[in-house]
């Protein structure tokens, strides 16, 4: 366990107040910004002035005061120098990778990743001359073996979607440093719980659509990294965020700013319930996968990586064996028990559940699904924190008995 406390770090960073002394920040909706002195304008264009150099803003696709508050809060939480917010998790991932790689370059990636990211690496980036070799995220030696003279990036998710395989980030970081590569980590499943940059990641990407926002009412992303990389991403000539333009709206930044203070509370409660329900399922003999269970293959690695006090997260899976069984369980849990909703996505206050092979991982071919250990009957749960935990456990038990998942 690590002693870093992202909640404390967030609390200690400079707090922004509203224009009239408001306890909440003001929303700066202006697309463009005026200057007092005409000399200031070329200085902003020249990078001599900016949000951090005299609080100068130019145009909201570049930097926006409200979006920049969120970026600063995120970098405090991640312990990175700086951050950029984007319009979605996918734009954060694609801009980060396109900034680090060009035509002819190569990426070594975990094979257990979000379907959209898999499509980006496997289908889209090859059209731009960037190739990827996929390896098992638990096998650091496989990453090393796949490195070629053209490799620029090692890519992984902290906790892989949906099999929950955990990447050994400190070992991957050592490898990346030895080979002069960038380690890019998607930490969407485990904000605050695990701090990849503290463990050696060069770039941490997020879909803030999930836990960080926590209300399933917006789509957003972030890239947390060095100041130098942020300035590359925002460069007026070649910056991938600046020129591809996945700009975050300041109203959206405001919404997320107001939800960050309770992210730690939410993560702990997601974790508490994840552990309680998966323990009960295990007692009943159900094939459940949860990093907090001692039976989890990488339980001790998970324990090593976690920041103390945050638990093992809100994601677990049940292998129902077949797609039909998985559908029966989903139907029972949503339509009879009111346990949660059949929906993709995660990190909501209510439980969201889906059959991964037929939904969020369906971009991945049947054969590749098998290779990454994704069973067609795997149901992924993002456990919510509404209702009483005792009732939730009863509902789950009744549903698994009804669909015949219990042998007895
Ligand atoms: C949802 C998700 C993404 C994509 O994020 P969007 O905000 O939907 O663009 C990327 N990585 C992971 C792990 C995700 O769960």
Tab-separated table of C-alpha atoms and ligand atoms in Angstrom:
chain	number	residue	atom	x	y	z
A	1	UNK	CA	0.000	0.000	0.000
A	2	UNK	CA	1.065	3.528	-0.725
A	3	UNK	CA	0.768	6.397	1.704
A	4	UNK	CA	-0.001	9.023	-0.941
A	5	UNK	CA	-3.395	10.579	-0.247
A	6	UNK	CA	-4.857	12.197	-3.401
A	7	UNK	CA	-7.767	13.610	-1.387
A	8	UNK	CA	-5.340	15.534	0.826
A	9	UNK	CA	-3.276	16.630	-2.157
A	10	UNK	CA	-6.419	17.954	-3.877
A	11	UNK	CA	-7.428	19.793	-0.694
A	12	UNK	CA	-4.016	21.458	-0.369
A	13	UNK	CA	-3.895	22.895	-3.871
A	14	UNK	CA	-4.829	26.557	-4.442
A	15	UNK	CA	-8.589	26.881	-4.203
A	16	UNK	CA	-10.481	29.005	-6.729
A	17	UNK	CA	-13.360	31.184	-5.545
A	18	UNK	CA	-16.072	32.919	-7.555
A	19	UNK	CA	-15.833	36.486	-8.802
A	20	UNK	CA	-17.937	37.971	-5.988
A	21	UNK	CA	-16.475	35.872	-3.234
A	22	UNK	CA	-18.543	32.874	-4.207
A	23	UNK	CA	-17.559	29.647	-2.512
A	24	UNK	CA	-17.860	28.015	-5.938
A	25	UNK	CA	-15.750	29.160	-8.886
A	26	UNK	CA	-17.225	31.368	-11.597
A	27	UNK	CA	-17.811	29.884	-15.015
A	28	UNK	CA	-15.831	31.737	-17.697
A	29	UNK	CA	-17.853	31.115	-20.800
A	30	UNK	CA	-16.063	33.569	-23.019
A	31	UNK	CA	-14.628	32.043	-26.170
A	32	UNK	CA	-12.140	34.884	-26.548
A	33	UNK	CA	-10.277	37.146	-24.120
A	34	UNK	CA	-9.288	40.778	-24.340
A	35	UNK	CA	-5.949	42.278	-23.323
A	36	UNK	CA	-5.156	45.706	-21.804
A	37	UNK	CA	-2.053	46.215	-23.855
A	38	UNK	CA	-1.669	45.214	-27.528
A	39	UNK	CA	1.853	43.976	-26.702
A	40	UNK	CA	0.381	41.168	-24.585
A	41	UNK	CA	-1.250	39.430	-27.558
A	42	UNK	CA	1.980	38.443	-29.379
A	43	UNK	CA	3.418	37.374	-26.007
A	44	UNK	CA	0.562	34.908	-25.546
A	45	UNK	CA	1.058	33.612	-29.084
A	46	UNK	CA	4.778	33.307	-28.387
A	47	UNK	CA	4.168	31.273	-25.204
A	48	UNK	CA	5.766	33.957	-23.003
A	49	UNK	CA	2.413	34.576	-21.353
A	50	UNK	CA	-0.309	32.081	-20.558
A	51	UNK	CA	-2.574	30.838	-17.775
A	52	UNK	CA	0.458	30.212	-15.588
A	53	UNK	CA	2.421	33.256	-16.713
A	54	UNK	CA	0.364	36.197	-15.598
A	55	UNK	CA	-3.074	34.562	-15.901
A	56	UNK	CA	-3.336	35.435	-19.604
A	57	UNK	CA	-5.883	33.733	-21.789
A	58	UNK	CA	-6.318	33.922	-25.554
A	59	UNK	CA	-9.071	31.711	-26.887
A	60	UNK	CA	-10.988	28.886	-25.210
A	61	UNK	CA	-9.827	26.064	-27.484
A	62	UNK	CA	-6.362	26.905	-26.206
A	63	UNK	CA	-6.820	27.487	-22.469
A	64	UNK	CA	-9.992	28.503	-20.633
A	65	UNK	CA	-9.923	29.734	-17.005
A	66	UNK	CA	-12.632	27.354	-15.741
A	67	UNK	CA	-11.307	24.336	-17.621
A	68	UNK	CA	-7.853	25.206	-16.338
A	69	UNK	CA	-9.077	25.132	-12.706
A	70	UNK	CA	-10.203	21.552	-13.272
A	71	UNK	CA	-6.875	20.728	-14.935
A	72	UNK	CA	-4.982	22.078	-11.925
A	73	UNK	CA	-7.161	20.123	-9.490
A	74	UNK	CA	-6.628	16.940	-11.481
A	75	UNK	CA	-2.881	17.405	-11.557
A	76	UNK	CA	-2.883	17.879	-7.771
A	77	UNK	CA	-4.901	14.679	-7.374
A	78	UNK	CA	-2.575	12.756	-9.733
A	79	UNK	CA	0.623	14.405	-8.518
A	80	UNK	CA	1.587	15.361	-12.074
A	81	UNK	CA	2.959	18.774	-13.068
A	82	UNK	CA	-0.088	19.709	-15.111
A	83	UNK	CA	-3.096	18.365	-17.036
A	84	UNK	CA	-5.314	19.027	-20.039
A	85	UNK	CA	-9.061	18.371	-20.054
A	86	UNK	CA	-10.706	17.078	-23.210
A	87	UNK	CA	-14.197	16.495	-24.539
A	88	UNK	CA	-14.054	12.702	-23.988
A	89	UNK	CA	-11.874	9.889	-22.720
A	90	UNK	CA	-11.268	8.729	-26.298
A	91	UNK	CA	-9.972	12.157	-27.335
A	92	UNK	CA	-7.621	12.171	-24.337
A	93	UNK	CA	-6.271	8.765	-25.372
A	94	UNK	CA	-6.039	9.484	-29.108
A	95	UNK	CA	-4.431	12.937	-28.681
A	96	UNK	CA	-1.885	11.602	-26.165
A	97	UNK	CA	-0.908	8.732	-28.476
A	98	UNK	CA	-0.830	10.899	-31.603
A	99	UNK	CA	1.399	13.388	-29.791
A	100	UNK	CA	3.879	10.672	-28.866
A	101	UNK	CA	3.833	8.653	-32.126
A	102	UNK	CA	4.047	9.427	-35.823
A	103	UNK	CA	4.125	7.546	-39.098
A	104	UNK	CA	6.374	4.481	-38.753
A	105	UNK	CA	6.226	4.320	-34.962
A	106	UNK	CA	5.130	1.359	-32.880
A	107	UNK	CA	3.194	0.872	-29.630
A	108	UNK	CA	3.217	-2.106	-27.276
A	109	UNK	CA	-0.188	-2.281	-25.633
A	110	UNK	CA	-2.022	-4.418	-23.139
A	111	UNK	CA	-4.552	-6.639	-24.926
A	112	UNK	CA	-7.066	-6.089	-22.116
A	113	UNK	CA	-8.312	-2.613	-22.857
A	114	UNK	CA	-11.480	-0.660	-23.528
A	115	UNK	CA	-13.073	-1.601	-26.876
A	116	UNK	CA	-12.758	1.917	-28.323
A	117	UNK	CA	-9.062	2.069	-27.466
A	118	UNK	CA	-8.586	-1.373	-29.000
A	119	UNK	CA	-10.264	-0.148	-32.198
A	120	UNK	CA	-8.067	2.981	-32.221
A	121	UNK	CA	-4.879	0.926	-31.922
A	122	UNK	CA	-5.929	-2.018	-34.053
A	123	UNK	CA	-7.983	-0.373	-36.824
A	124	UNK	CA	-7.462	3.401	-37.013
A	125	UNK	CA	-3.800	4.059	-36.117
A	126	UNK	CA	-2.479	1.511	-38.689
A	127	UNK	CA	-4.120	3.736	-41.362
A	128	UNK	CA	-1.802	6.513	-40.132
A	129	UNK	CA	1.238	4.211	-40.188
A	130	UNK	CA	1.322	3.562	-36.425
A	131	UNK	CA	1.300	-0.125	-35.517
A	132	UNK	CA	0.602	-1.907	-32.227
A	133	UNK	CA	1.586	-5.254	-30.736
A	134	UNK	CA	-0.844	-6.491	-28.084
A	135	UNK	CA	0.392	-8.428	-25.049
A	136	UNK	CA	-0.955	-9.793	-21.772
A	137	UNK	CA	-0.924	-6.879	-19.283
A	138	UNK	CA	0.186	-9.153	-16.439
A	139	UNK	CA	3.298	-10.228	-18.340
A	140	UNK	CA	5.929	-7.461	-18.206
A	141	UNK	CA	8.425	-9.709	-20.035
A	142	UNK	CA	5.990	-9.887	-22.976
A	143	UNK	CA	6.029	-6.074	-23.214
A	144	UNK	CA	9.822	-6.168	-23.294
A	145	UNK	CA	9.906	-8.885	-25.949
A	146	UNK	CA	7.528	-6.944	-28.204
A	147	UNK	CA	9.635	-3.738	-28.177
A	148	UNK	CA	11.211	-2.918	-31.555
A	149	UNK	CA	13.533	-0.106	-32.655
A	150	UNK	CA	10.419	1.861	-33.671
A	151	UNK	CA	8.570	1.518	-30.361
A	152	UNK	CA	7.699	4.826	-28.702
A	153	UNK	CA	4.965	3.966	-26.201
A	154	UNK	CA	3.966	1.287	-23.708
A	155	UNK	CA	0.198	1.465	-23.148
A	156	UNK	CA	-1.931	-0.160	-20.484
A	157	UNK	CA	-4.983	0.266	-18.273
A	158	UNK	CA	-4.281	0.113	-14.540
A	159	UNK	CA	-7.098	-2.384	-14.111
A	160	UNK	CA	-7.940	-3.924	-17.472
A	161	UNK	CA	-11.440	-3.791	-18.884
A	162	UNK	CA	-13.298	-6.080	-18.352
A	163	UNK	CA	-11.159	-8.911	-16.954
A	164	UNK	CA	-9.744	-6.677	-14.163
A	165	UNK	CA	-6.194	-7.861	-14.856
A	166	UNK	CA	-3.751	-5.514	-13.156
A	167	UNK	CA	-0.659	-4.103	-14.817
A	168	UNK	CA	2.554	-3.955	-12.806
A	169	UNK	CA	3.032	-0.221	-13.378
A	170	UNK	CA	6.319	0.112	-11.426
A	171	UNK	CA	7.855	-2.720	-13.504
A	172	UNK	CA	6.526	-1.273	-16.776
A	173	UNK	CA	7.879	2.137	-15.794
A	174	UNK	CA	11.328	0.657	-15.185
A	175	UNK	CA	11.196	-0.973	-18.604
A	176	UNK	CA	9.998	2.239	-20.284
A	177	UNK	CA	12.782	4.264	-18.673
A	178	UNK	CA	15.447	1.717	-19.641
A	179	UNK	CA	14.287	1.782	-23.279
A	180	UNK	CA	13.547	5.512	-23.414
A	181	UNK	CA	9.813	5.016	-24.061
A	182	UNK	CA	6.743	6.762	-22.682
A	183	UNK	CA	4.457	4.779	-20.391
A	184	UNK	CA	0.834	5.825	-20.938
A	185	UNK	CA	-1.710	4.506	-18.405
A	186	UNK	CA	-5.520	4.686	-18.564
A	187	UNK	CA	-6.616	5.008	-14.927
A	188	UNK	CA	-10.364	5.392	-15.599
A	189	UNK	CA	-11.359	2.488	-13.288
A	190	UNK	CA	-9.265	3.578	-10.318
A	191	UNK	CA	-9.058	7.343	-9.727
A	192	UNK	CA	-7.609	8.224	-6.296
A	193	UNK	CA	-7.356	4.500	-5.514
A	194	UNK	CA	-4.236	4.084	-7.622
A	195	UNK	CA	-1.939	6.921	-8.692
A	196	UNK	CA	-0.079	5.741	-11.813
A	197	UNK	CA	2.150	8.806	-12.038
A	198	UNK	CA	3.425	8.122	-8.496
A	199	UNK	CA	4.203	4.604	-9.701
A	200	UNK	CA	6.195	5.854	-12.702
A	201	UNK	CA	3.712	6.470	-15.548
A	202	UNK	CA	4.660	9.374	-17.836
A	203	UNK	CA	1.119	10.116	-18.984
A	204	UNK	CA	-2.135	9.281	-17.166
A	205	UNK	CA	-5.302	9.393	-19.259
A	206	UNK	CA	-8.881	9.363	-18.019
A	207	UNK	CA	-12.379	8.984	-19.197
A	208	UNK	CA	-13.913	11.365	-16.650
A	209	UNK	CA	-17.294	10.174	-17.936
A	210	UNK	CA	-17.011	7.372	-15.383
A	211	UNK	CA	-15.962	7.605	-11.715
A	212	UNK	CA	-14.467	11.094	-11.696
A	213	UNK	CA	-17.750	12.740	-12.718
A	214	UNK	CA	-19.786	9.953	-11.153
A	215	UNK	CA	-23.241	11.043	-12.309
A	216	UNK	CA	-23.437	9.529	-15.825
A	217	UNK	CA	-24.591	12.892	-17.181
A	218	UNK	CA	-21.609	13.974	-19.276
A	219	UNK	CA	-18.733	12.757	-21.441
A	220	UNK	CA	-15.252	14.087	-20.663
A	221	UNK	CA	-11.583	13.160	-20.536
A	222	UNK	CA	-8.204	14.270	-19.218
A	223	UNK	CA	-4.492	13.904	-19.852
A	224	UNK	CA	-2.354	14.325	-16.725
A	225	UNK	CA	1.363	14.687	-17.422
A	226	UNK	CA	4.366	17.034	-17.438
A	227	UNK	CA	4.156	20.752	-18.207
A	228	UNK	CA	6.313	20.128	-21.275
A	229	UNK	CA	3.867	17.565	-22.694
A	230	UNK	CA	0.860	19.814	-21.942
A	231	UNK	CA	2.535	22.612	-23.889
A	232	UNK	CA	3.224	20.202	-26.755
A	233	UNK	CA	-0.447	19.160	-26.756
A	234	UNK	CA	-1.449	22.835	-26.846
A	235	UNK	CA	1.213	23.990	-29.328
A	236	UNK	CA	-0.296	26.368	-31.897
A	237	UNK	CA	1.436	24.597	-34.783
A	238	UNK	CA	1.411	20.894	-33.901
A	239	UNK	CA	-0.521	20.456	-30.638
A	240	UNK	CA	-2.879	17.511	-31.027
A	241	UNK	CA	-5.445	18.850	-28.536
A	242	UNK	CA	-5.081	22.386	-29.913
A	243	UNK	CA	-5.482	21.385	-33.573
A	244	UNK	CA	-7.720	18.332	-33.483
A	245	UNK	CA	-9.816	20.404	-31.104
A	246	UNK	CA	-11.593	18.129	-28.579
A	247	UNK	CA	-12.232	21.125	-26.343
A	248	UNK	CA	-13.994	20.803	-22.996
A	249	UNK	CA	-16.879	23.195	-22.418
A	250	UNK	CA	-16.369	25.362	-19.284
A	251	UNK	CA	-19.858	24.484	-18.040
A	252	UNK	CA	-18.833	20.847	-18.086
A	253	UNK	CA	-15.578	21.641	-16.302
A	254	UNK	CA	-17.624	23.382	-13.611
A	255	UNK	CA	-19.834	20.318	-13.094
A	256	UNK	CA	-16.808	18.091	-12.615
A	257	UNK	CA	-15.078	20.624	-10.331
A	258	UNK	CA	-18.114	20.455	-8.032
A	259	UNK	CA	-17.979	16.640	-7.913
A	260	UNK	CA	-14.264	16.178	-7.277
A	261	UNK	CA	-14.528	16.952	-3.542
A	262	UNK	CA	-16.643	13.843	-2.966
A	263	UNK	CA	-14.765	11.517	-5.322
A	264	UNK	CA	-12.802	10.022	-2.414
A	265	UNK	CA	-15.981	9.313	-0.408
A	266	UNK	CA	-17.594	7.745	-3.459
A	267	UNK	CA	-14.585	5.577	-4.285
A	268	UNK	CA	-14.429	4.243	-0.718
A	269	UNK	CA	-18.122	3.361	-0.750
A	270	UNK	CA	-17.914	1.736	-4.195
A	271	UNK	CA	-15.002	-0.299	-2.798
A	272	UNK	CA	-16.768	-1.265	0.431
A	273	UNK	CA	-19.774	-2.586	-1.459
A	274	UNK	CA	-17.696	-4.233	-4.163
A	275	UNK	CA	-15.858	-6.202	-1.512
A	276	UNK	CA	-18.970	-7.135	0.514
A	277	UNK	CA	-20.963	-8.370	-2.473
A	278	UNK	CA	-18.110	-10.239	-4.108
A	279	UNK	CA	-17.227	-11.918	-0.780
A	280	UNK	CA	-20.816	-13.136	-0.460
A	281	UNK	CA	-20.796	-14.399	-4.046
A	282	UNK	CA	-17.563	-16.251	-3.393
A	283	UNK	CA	-19.025	-17.873	-0.260
A	284	UNK	CA	-21.878	-19.123	-2.430
A	285	UNK	CA	-19.404	-20.634	-4.891
A	286	UNK	CA	-20.117	-18.214	-7.763
A	287	UNK	CA	-17.182	-17.559	-10.141
A	288	UNK	CA	-16.608	-13.950	-9.150
A	289	UNK	CA	-13.552	-11.843	-9.948
A	290	UNK	CA	-12.693	-8.909	-7.683
A	291	UNK	CA	-9.206	-7.558	-6.917
A	292	UNK	CA	-10.021	-7.368	-3.192
A	293	UNK	CA	-10.639	-11.120	-2.876
A	294	UNK	CA	-7.696	-13.188	-1.680
A	295	UNK	CA	-8.508	-15.650	-4.453
A	296	UNK	CA	-7.837	-12.928	-7.071
A	297	UNK	CA	-4.706	-13.969	-8.977
A	298	UNK	CA	-3.019	-10.589	-8.515
A	299	UNK	CA	-4.409	-9.710	-5.096
A	300	UNK	CA	-1.007	-8.893	-3.633
A	301	UNK	CA	0.007	-6.705	-6.603
A	302	UNK	CA	-3.323	-4.852	-6.264
A	303	UNK	CA	-2.616	-4.339	-2.561
A	304	UNK	CA	0.873	-2.995	-3.337
A	305	UNK	CA	-0.398	-0.459	-5.867
A	306	UNK	CA	-3.358	0.941	-3.937
A	307	UNK	CA	-3.242	4.169	-1.956
A	308	UNK	CA	-4.067	3.269	1.639
A	309	UNK	CA	-7.723	3.526	2.606
A	310	UNK	CA	-9.366	3.512	-0.808
A	311	UNK	CA	-10.141	-0.198	-1.071
A	312	UNK	CA	-10.156	-2.327	-4.218
A	313	UNK	CA	-12.664	-0.439	-6.339
A	314	UNK	CA	-16.214	-0.811	-7.531
A	315	UNK	CA	-15.815	-3.240	-10.410
A	316	UNK	CA	-16.354	-6.995	-10.255
A	317	UNK	CA	-17.375	-9.654	-12.745
A	318	UNK	CA	-19.385	-12.862	-12.617
A	319	UNK	CA	-18.737	-15.524	-15.225
A	320	UNK	CA	-22.134	-16.975	-16.098
A	321	UNK	CA	-20.569	-19.385	-18.602
A	322	UNK	CA	-22.838	-18.632	-21.540
A	323	UNK	CA	-24.318	-15.547	-23.092
A	324	UNK	CA	-27.868	-16.845	-22.431
A	325	UNK	CA	-27.174	-17.278	-18.724
A	326	UNK	CA	-25.633	-13.820	-18.600
A	327	UNK	CA	-28.766	-12.367	-20.227
A	328	UNK	CA	-31.007	-14.223	-17.745
A	329	UNK	CA	-29.067	-12.814	-14.815
A	330	UNK	CA	-29.165	-9.264	-16.209
A	331	UNK	CA	-32.889	-9.529	-16.845
A	332	UNK	CA	-33.580	-10.834	-13.358
A	333	UNK	CA	-31.384	-8.230	-11.641
A	334	UNK	CA	-32.875	-5.278	-13.516
A	335	UNK	CA	-36.474	-6.256	-14.175
A	336	UNK	CA	-37.376	-8.345	-11.107
A	337	UNK	CA	-35.006	-7.219	-8.389
A	338	UNK	CA	-34.342	-3.585	-9.302
A	339	UNK	CA	-30.692	-4.207	-8.366
A	340	UNK	CA	-29.259	-2.032	-11.134
A	341	UNK	CA	-29.459	-1.081	-14.785
A	342	UNK	CA	-28.458	-2.981	-17.890
A	343	UNK	CA	-26.164	-0.358	-19.388
A	344	UNK	CA	-22.618	0.119	-20.509
A	345	UNK	CA	-20.366	2.613	-18.711
A	346	UNK	CA	-19.429	2.669	-15.063
A	347	UNK	CA	-18.859	4.802	-12.003
A	348	UNK	CA	-22.504	5.816	-11.549
A	349	UNK	CA	-24.175	6.011	-8.118
A	350	UNK	CA	-26.526	3.220	-9.184
A	351	UNK	CA	-25.269	-0.160	-10.315
A	352	UNK	CA	-24.596	-0.525	-14.046
A	353	UNK	CA	-24.116	-3.990	-15.499
A	354	UNK	CA	-23.522	-5.466	-18.930
A	355	UNK	CA	-22.344	-8.558	-20.724
A	356	UNK	CA	-18.925	-7.306	-21.859
A	357	UNK	CA	-18.366	-9.623	-24.830
A	358	UNK	CA	-21.629	-8.482	-26.403
A	359	UNK	CA	-21.245	-4.779	-25.535
A	360	UNK	CA	-18.205	-2.687	-24.576
A	361	UNK	CA	-15.724	-5.286	-25.829
A	362	UNK	CA	-17.654	-6.254	-28.971
A	363	UNK	CA	-15.198	-4.240	-31.132
A	364	UNK	CA	-12.687	-6.975	-30.213
A	365	UNK	CA	-12.926	-10.115	-32.379
A	366	UNK	CA	-14.204	-13.369	-30.858
A	367	UNK	CA	-10.733	-14.844	-31.227
A	368	UNK	CA	-9.018	-11.909	-29.500
A	369	UNK	CA	-11.667	-11.968	-26.757
A	370	UNK	CA	-10.747	-15.576	-26.082
A	371	UNK	CA	-7.028	-14.717	-26.060
A	372	UNK	CA	-7.541	-12.020	-23.430
A	373	UNK	CA	-9.589	-14.418	-21.291
A	374	UNK	CA	-12.961	-12.798	-21.889
A	375	UNK	CA	-15.691	-15.409	-21.491
A	376	UNK	CA	-18.904	-14.845	-23.540
A	377	UNK	CA	-20.926	-15.147	-20.304
A	378	UNK	CA	-18.943	-12.557	-18.377
A	379	UNK	CA	-21.126	-9.939	-16.689
A	380	UNK	CA	-19.334	-6.795	-15.582
A	381	UNK	CA	-20.725	-4.862	-12.602
A	382	UNK	CA	-20.011	-1.278	-11.682
A	383	UNK	CA	-21.464	-1.418	-8.228
A	384	UNK	CA	-23.427	1.602	-7.055
A	385	UNK	CA	-23.927	2.935	-3.550
A	386	UNK	CA	-27.675	3.579	-3.439
A	387	UNK	CA	-29.997	1.538	-1.234
A	388	UNK	CA	-29.001	-0.584	1.742
A	389	UNK	CA	-26.132	-2.997	1.241
A	390	UNK	CA	-27.992	-5.812	3.023
A	391	UNK	CA	-30.930	-5.482	0.600
A	392	UNK	CA	-28.560	-5.436	-2.368
A	393	UNK	CA	-26.914	-8.655	-1.218
A	394	UNK	CA	-30.356	-10.296	-0.786
A	395	UNK	CA	-31.392	-9.195	-4.284
A	396	UNK	CA	-28.201	-10.579	-5.799
A	397	UNK	CA	-28.585	-13.907	-3.961
A	398	UNK	CA	-32.193	-14.321	-5.066
A	399	UNK	CA	-31.335	-13.540	-8.671
A	400	UNK	CA	-28.474	-16.024	-8.910
A	401	UNK	CA	-30.671	-18.740	-7.372
A	402	UNK	CA	-33.521	-18.002	-9.777
A	403	UNK	CA	-31.354	-18.214	-12.893
A	404	UNK	CA	-29.779	-21.444	-11.654
A	405	UNK	CA	-26.226	-20.210	-11.162
A	406	UNK	CA	-26.152	-21.966	-7.804
A	407	UNK	CA	-25.549	-25.708	-8.009
A	408	UNK	CA	-27.541	-26.457	-4.826
B	1	LIG	C1	-15.244	4.666	-21.268
B	1	LIG	C2	-13.791	4.407	-21.325
B	1	LIG	C3	-12.988	5.069	-22.252
B	1	LIG	C4	-13.569	6.035	-23.282
B	1	LIG	O1	-14.003	7.191	-22.672
B	1	LIG	P1	-15.169	8.163	-23.279
B	1	LIG	O2	-15.287	9.192	-22.215
B	1	LIG	O3	-16.372	7.329	-23.478
B	1	LIG	O4	-14.629	8.702	-24.560
B	1	LIG	C5	-11.638	4.802	-22.245
B	1	LIG	N1	-11.092	3.925	-21.366
B	1	LIG	C6	-11.836	3.275	-20.462
B	1	LIG	C7	-11.185	2.324	-19.525
B	1	LIG	C8	-13.208	3.485	-20.400
B	1	LIG	O5	-13.949	2.811	-19.516
